[in-house]
XYZ file of C-alpha atoms in Angstrom:
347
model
C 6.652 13.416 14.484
C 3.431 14.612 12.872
C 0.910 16.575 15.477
C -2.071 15.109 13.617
C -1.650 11.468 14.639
C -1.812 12.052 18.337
C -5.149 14.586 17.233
C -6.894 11.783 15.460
C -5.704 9.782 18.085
C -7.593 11.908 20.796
C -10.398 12.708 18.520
C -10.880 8.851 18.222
C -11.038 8.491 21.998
C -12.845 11.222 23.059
C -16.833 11.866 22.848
C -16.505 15.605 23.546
C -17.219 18.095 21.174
C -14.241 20.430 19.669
C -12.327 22.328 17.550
C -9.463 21.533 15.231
C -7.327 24.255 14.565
C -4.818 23.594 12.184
C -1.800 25.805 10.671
C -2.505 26.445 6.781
C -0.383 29.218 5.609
C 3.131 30.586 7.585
C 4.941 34.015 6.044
C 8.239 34.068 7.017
C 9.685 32.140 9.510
C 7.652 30.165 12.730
C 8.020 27.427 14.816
C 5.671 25.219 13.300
C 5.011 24.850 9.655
C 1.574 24.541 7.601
C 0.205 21.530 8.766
C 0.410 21.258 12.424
C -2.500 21.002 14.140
C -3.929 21.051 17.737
C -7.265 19.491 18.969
C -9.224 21.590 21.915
C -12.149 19.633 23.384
C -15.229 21.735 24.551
C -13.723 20.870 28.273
C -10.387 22.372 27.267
C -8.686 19.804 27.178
C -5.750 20.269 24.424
C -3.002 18.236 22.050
C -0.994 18.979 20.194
C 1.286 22.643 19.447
C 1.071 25.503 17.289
C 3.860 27.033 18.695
C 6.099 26.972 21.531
C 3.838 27.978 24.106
C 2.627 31.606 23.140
C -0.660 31.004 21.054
C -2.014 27.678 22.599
C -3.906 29.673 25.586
C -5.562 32.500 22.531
C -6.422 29.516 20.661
C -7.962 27.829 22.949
C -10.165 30.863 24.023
C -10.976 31.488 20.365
C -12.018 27.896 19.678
C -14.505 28.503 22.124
C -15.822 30.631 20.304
C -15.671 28.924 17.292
C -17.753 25.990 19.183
C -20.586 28.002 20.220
C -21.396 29.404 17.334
C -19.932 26.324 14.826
C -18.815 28.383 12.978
C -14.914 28.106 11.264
C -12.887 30.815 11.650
C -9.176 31.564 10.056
C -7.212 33.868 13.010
C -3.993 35.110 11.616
C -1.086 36.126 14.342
C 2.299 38.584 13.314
C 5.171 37.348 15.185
C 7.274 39.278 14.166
C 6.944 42.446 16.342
C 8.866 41.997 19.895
C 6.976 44.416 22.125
C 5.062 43.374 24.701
C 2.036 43.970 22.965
C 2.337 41.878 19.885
C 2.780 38.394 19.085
C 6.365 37.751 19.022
C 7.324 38.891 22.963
C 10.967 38.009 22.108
C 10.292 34.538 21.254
C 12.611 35.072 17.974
C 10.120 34.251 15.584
C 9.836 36.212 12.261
C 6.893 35.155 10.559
C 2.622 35.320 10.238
C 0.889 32.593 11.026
C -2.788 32.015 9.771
C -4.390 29.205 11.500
C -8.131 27.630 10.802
C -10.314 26.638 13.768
C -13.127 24.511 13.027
C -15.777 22.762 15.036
C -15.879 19.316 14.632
C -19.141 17.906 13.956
C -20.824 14.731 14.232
C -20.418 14.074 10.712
C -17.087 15.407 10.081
C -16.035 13.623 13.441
C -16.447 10.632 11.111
C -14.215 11.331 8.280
C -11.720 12.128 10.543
C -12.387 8.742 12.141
C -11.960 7.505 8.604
C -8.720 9.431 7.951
C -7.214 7.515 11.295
C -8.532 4.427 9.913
C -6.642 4.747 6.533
C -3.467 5.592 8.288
C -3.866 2.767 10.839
C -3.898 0.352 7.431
C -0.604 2.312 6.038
C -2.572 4.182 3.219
C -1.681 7.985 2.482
C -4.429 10.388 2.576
C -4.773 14.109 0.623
C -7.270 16.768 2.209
C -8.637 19.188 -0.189
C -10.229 21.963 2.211
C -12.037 24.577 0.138
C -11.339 28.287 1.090
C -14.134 30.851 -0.039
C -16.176 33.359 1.733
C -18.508 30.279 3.245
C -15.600 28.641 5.055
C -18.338 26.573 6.998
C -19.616 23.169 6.227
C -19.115 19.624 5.465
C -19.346 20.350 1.495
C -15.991 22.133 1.498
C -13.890 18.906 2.469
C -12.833 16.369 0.066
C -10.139 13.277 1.310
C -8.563 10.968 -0.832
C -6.473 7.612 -0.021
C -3.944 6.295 -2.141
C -5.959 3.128 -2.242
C -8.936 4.966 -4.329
C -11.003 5.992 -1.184
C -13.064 9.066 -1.300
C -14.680 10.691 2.106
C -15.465 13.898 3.108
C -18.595 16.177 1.865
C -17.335 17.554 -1.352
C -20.124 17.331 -4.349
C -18.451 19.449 -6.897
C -16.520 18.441 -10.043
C -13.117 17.701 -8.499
C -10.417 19.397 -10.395
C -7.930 16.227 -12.030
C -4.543 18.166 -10.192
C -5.988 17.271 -6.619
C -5.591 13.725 -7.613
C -2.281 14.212 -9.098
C -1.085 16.082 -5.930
C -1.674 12.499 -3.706
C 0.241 9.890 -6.416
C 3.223 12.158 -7.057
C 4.176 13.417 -3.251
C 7.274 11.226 -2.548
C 7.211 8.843 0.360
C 6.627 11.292 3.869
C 6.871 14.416 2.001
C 4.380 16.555 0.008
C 4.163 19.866 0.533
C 1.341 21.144 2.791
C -0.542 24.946 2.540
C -2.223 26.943 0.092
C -3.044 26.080 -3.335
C -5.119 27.696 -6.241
C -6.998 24.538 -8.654
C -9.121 25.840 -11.552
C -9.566 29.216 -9.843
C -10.605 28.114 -6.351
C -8.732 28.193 -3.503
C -8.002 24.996 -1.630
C -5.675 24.254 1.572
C -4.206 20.936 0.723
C -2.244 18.492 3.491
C -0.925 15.440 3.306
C -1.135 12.708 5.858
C 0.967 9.971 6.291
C 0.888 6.714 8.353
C 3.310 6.404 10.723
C 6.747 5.339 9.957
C 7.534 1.580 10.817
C 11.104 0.857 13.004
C 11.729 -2.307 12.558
C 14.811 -3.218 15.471
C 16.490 -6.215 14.797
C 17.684 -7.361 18.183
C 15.997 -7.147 21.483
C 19.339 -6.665 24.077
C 19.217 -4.054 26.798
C 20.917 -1.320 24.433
C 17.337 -1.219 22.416
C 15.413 -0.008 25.225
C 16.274 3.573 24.401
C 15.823 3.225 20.760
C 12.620 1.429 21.394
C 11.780 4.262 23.373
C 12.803 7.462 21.621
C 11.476 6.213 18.450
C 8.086 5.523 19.868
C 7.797 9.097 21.506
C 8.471 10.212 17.846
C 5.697 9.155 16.825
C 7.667 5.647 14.777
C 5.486 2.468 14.791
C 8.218 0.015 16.974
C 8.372 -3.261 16.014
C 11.445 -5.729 17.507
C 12.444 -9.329 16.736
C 14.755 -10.973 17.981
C 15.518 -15.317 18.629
C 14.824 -14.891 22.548
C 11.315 -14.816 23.690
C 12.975 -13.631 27.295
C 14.185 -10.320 25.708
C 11.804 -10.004 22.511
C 8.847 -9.768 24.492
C 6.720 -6.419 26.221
C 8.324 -7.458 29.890
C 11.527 -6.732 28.474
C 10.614 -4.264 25.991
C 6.972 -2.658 26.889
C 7.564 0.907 24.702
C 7.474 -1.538 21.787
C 4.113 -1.963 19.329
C 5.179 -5.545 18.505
C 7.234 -8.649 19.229
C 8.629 -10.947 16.926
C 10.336 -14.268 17.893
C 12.365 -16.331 15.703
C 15.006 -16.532 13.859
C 15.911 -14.276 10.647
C 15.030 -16.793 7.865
C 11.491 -17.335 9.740
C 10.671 -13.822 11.013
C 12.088 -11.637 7.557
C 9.814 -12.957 5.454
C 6.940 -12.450 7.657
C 7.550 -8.480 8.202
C 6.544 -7.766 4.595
C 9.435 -4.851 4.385
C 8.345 -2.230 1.721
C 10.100 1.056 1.120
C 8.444 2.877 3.941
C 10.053 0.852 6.369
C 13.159 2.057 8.586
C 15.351 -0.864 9.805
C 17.799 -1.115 12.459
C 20.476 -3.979 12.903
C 21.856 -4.263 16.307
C 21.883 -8.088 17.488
C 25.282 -8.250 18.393
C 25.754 -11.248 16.975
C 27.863 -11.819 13.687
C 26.362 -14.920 12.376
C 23.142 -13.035 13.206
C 23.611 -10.094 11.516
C 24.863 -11.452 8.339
C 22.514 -13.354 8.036
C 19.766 -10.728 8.296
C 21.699 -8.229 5.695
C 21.874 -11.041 3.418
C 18.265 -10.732 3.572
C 17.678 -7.065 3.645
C 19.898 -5.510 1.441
C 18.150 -6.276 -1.902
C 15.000 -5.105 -0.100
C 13.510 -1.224 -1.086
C 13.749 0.290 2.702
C 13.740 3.772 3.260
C 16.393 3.054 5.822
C 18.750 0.773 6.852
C 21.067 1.373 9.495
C 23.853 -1.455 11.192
C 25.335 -1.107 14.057
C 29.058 -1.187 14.640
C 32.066 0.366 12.887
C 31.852 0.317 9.074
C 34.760 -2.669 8.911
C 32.435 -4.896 10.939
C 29.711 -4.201 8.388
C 32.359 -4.950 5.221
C 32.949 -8.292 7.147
C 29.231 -9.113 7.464
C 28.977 -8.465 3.558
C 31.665 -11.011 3.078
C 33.653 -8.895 0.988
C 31.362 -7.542 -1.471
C 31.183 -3.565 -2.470
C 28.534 -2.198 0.023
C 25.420 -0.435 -0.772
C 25.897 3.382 -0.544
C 22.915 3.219 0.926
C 23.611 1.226 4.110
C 23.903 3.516 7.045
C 27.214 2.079 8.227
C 28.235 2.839 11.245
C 24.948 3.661 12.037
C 23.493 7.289 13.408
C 24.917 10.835 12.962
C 28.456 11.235 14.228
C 28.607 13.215 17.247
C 30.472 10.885 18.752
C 28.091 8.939 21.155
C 28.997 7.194 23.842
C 26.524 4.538 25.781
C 22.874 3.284 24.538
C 21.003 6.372 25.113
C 23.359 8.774 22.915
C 23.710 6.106 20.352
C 20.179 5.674 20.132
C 19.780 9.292 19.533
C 21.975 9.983 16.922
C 20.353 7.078 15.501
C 16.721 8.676 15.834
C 18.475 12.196 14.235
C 19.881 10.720 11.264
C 16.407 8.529 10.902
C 14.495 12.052 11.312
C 16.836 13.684 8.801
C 16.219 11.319 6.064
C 12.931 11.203 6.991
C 12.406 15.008 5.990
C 14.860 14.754 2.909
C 13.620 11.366 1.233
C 14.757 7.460 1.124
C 18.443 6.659 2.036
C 17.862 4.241 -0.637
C 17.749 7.595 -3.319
C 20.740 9.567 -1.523
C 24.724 9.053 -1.484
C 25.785 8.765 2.038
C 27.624 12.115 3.076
């Protein structure tokens, strides 16, 4: 999942200085796109990845740098040579990566703070980060949540396409990097709040698909009838327990069309019940388990959605919870990057 939400996560937590350095252009081909970032405290302590192992350790030195003198800096690296001189060392990578390291000050610690904050309550948030000669400073930032919210140190007339760039991304998309606005140069990223799982069903085959899903970086929330197995004893990778039964706990989840839901009760009556419910709602995904006949049985006849993921997860032909819950998690992640099952024939 995103590298920023663990960074917030650590800049939230920590009261060490340090610098954010964050990928805002790629040429070619790398293993991380514009937008991933990495957080290195003034200890050197680090999280997140800019690549697969071969830049972290310059970074890091250069961010020390970048600390002592507060100062940002934009370091650019070719991969693409393969000597053992140059960037690439055989890693396969055939791109250049330009990455901006900034200290993180006091101030700017708090719009970050802020940023967290919005994606905590489920609101989108647009950066505009100014690029000129004077990368330095507070004045260069501007952030804007989808709820109207404006943060960050920007003072200058703000150009009406930044706006436009936050209300028509579609849902987990928007594309991050270099942009030119009225002449001036602007690095523009989108963040997102973390994706919601909802798991209908709390049996023993939802422990790995609790817990995948929640190393993603997927908010995991599981109901289920039976406080014995819908609770953090039985389930502790979880975010949140709900107990009861569909018709009480549905209308309490306030589903929206962010949400990805899984069906996997095992239990007919159950499960009809609950896509009764559901399939009328705007998810992003729904997924049942069991073979697609099952599913056409649970509908009671009627035509069903193209949109229901049915059986659920990619076929590569899983066998047992943990492969099952993985091909669930890659056809969740796949949709995630291409847009809303809800928009898409099923292939």
């Amino acid at each position: 999942m995103e590298s920023y939400h663990a960074v917030l996560e650590t800049i939230a937590s920590s009261h060490e200085q340090g610098v954010l350095a964050t990928i805002i252009h790629v040429d070619g081909s790398a293993y991380q796109k514009e937008g991933a970032c990495m957080w290195i405290s003034e200890s050197g302590h680090t999280t997140g990845l800019l690549s697969g192992g071969c830049l972290e350790e310059t970074i890091a030195i250069q961010a020390k740098d970048v600390l002592q003198h507060q100062r940002a800096h934009i370091a650019t690296f070719d991969m693409k040579q393969e000597d053992d001189l140059s960037w690439g060392q055989g890693v396969g990578c055939n791109g250049i990566i330009h990455v901006l390291l900034e200290p993180v000050t006091m101030e700017m610690r708090a719009d970050w703070l802020a940023v967290k904050a919005c994606l905590d309550r489920g609101e989108h948030v647009l950066l505009a980060r100014k690029l000129d000669r004077e990368t330095d400073g507070r004045e260069n930032f501007l952030f804007f949540s989808e709820s109207g919210r404006r943060f960050g140190g920007f003072r200058g007339e703000i150009p009406s396409k930044l706006k436009s760039l936050l209300d028509s991304a579609p849902l987990f998309q928007g594309k991050n990097g270099m942009h030119t606005i009225d002449g001036v140069r602007f690095y523009i990223q989108h963040y997102w709040p973390k994706p919601r799982l909802v798991i209908f069903g709390a049996n023993p085959d939802a422990k790995p698909l609790v817990s995948f899903a929640k190393q993603l970086g997927f908010f995991v929330l599981v109901t289920d009838w039976r406080p014995a197995f819908c609770s953090e004893e039985h389930l502790p990778d979880a975010d949140e327990w709900i107990v009861g039964f569909p018709s009480e706990t549905v209308p309490q989840l306030c589903l929206n069309e962010r949400d990805f839901v899984v069906i996997m009760t095992h239990h007919f009556q159950h499960d009809q019940e609950i896509l009764a419910l559901l399939r009328d709602q705007p998810l992003y995904y729904l997924g049942v388990l069991g073979p697609k006949q099952r599913t056409a049985r649970l509908l009671s006849g009627s035509e069903m959605p193209n949109w229901i993921r049915s059986p659920v997860g990619l076929a590569i032909g899983a066998r047992g919870p943990e492969e099952i819950a993985i091909s669930i998690i890659a056809e969740m992640i796949s949709l995630l990057r291409s847009g809303p099952a809800s928009r898409k024939e099923k292939t």
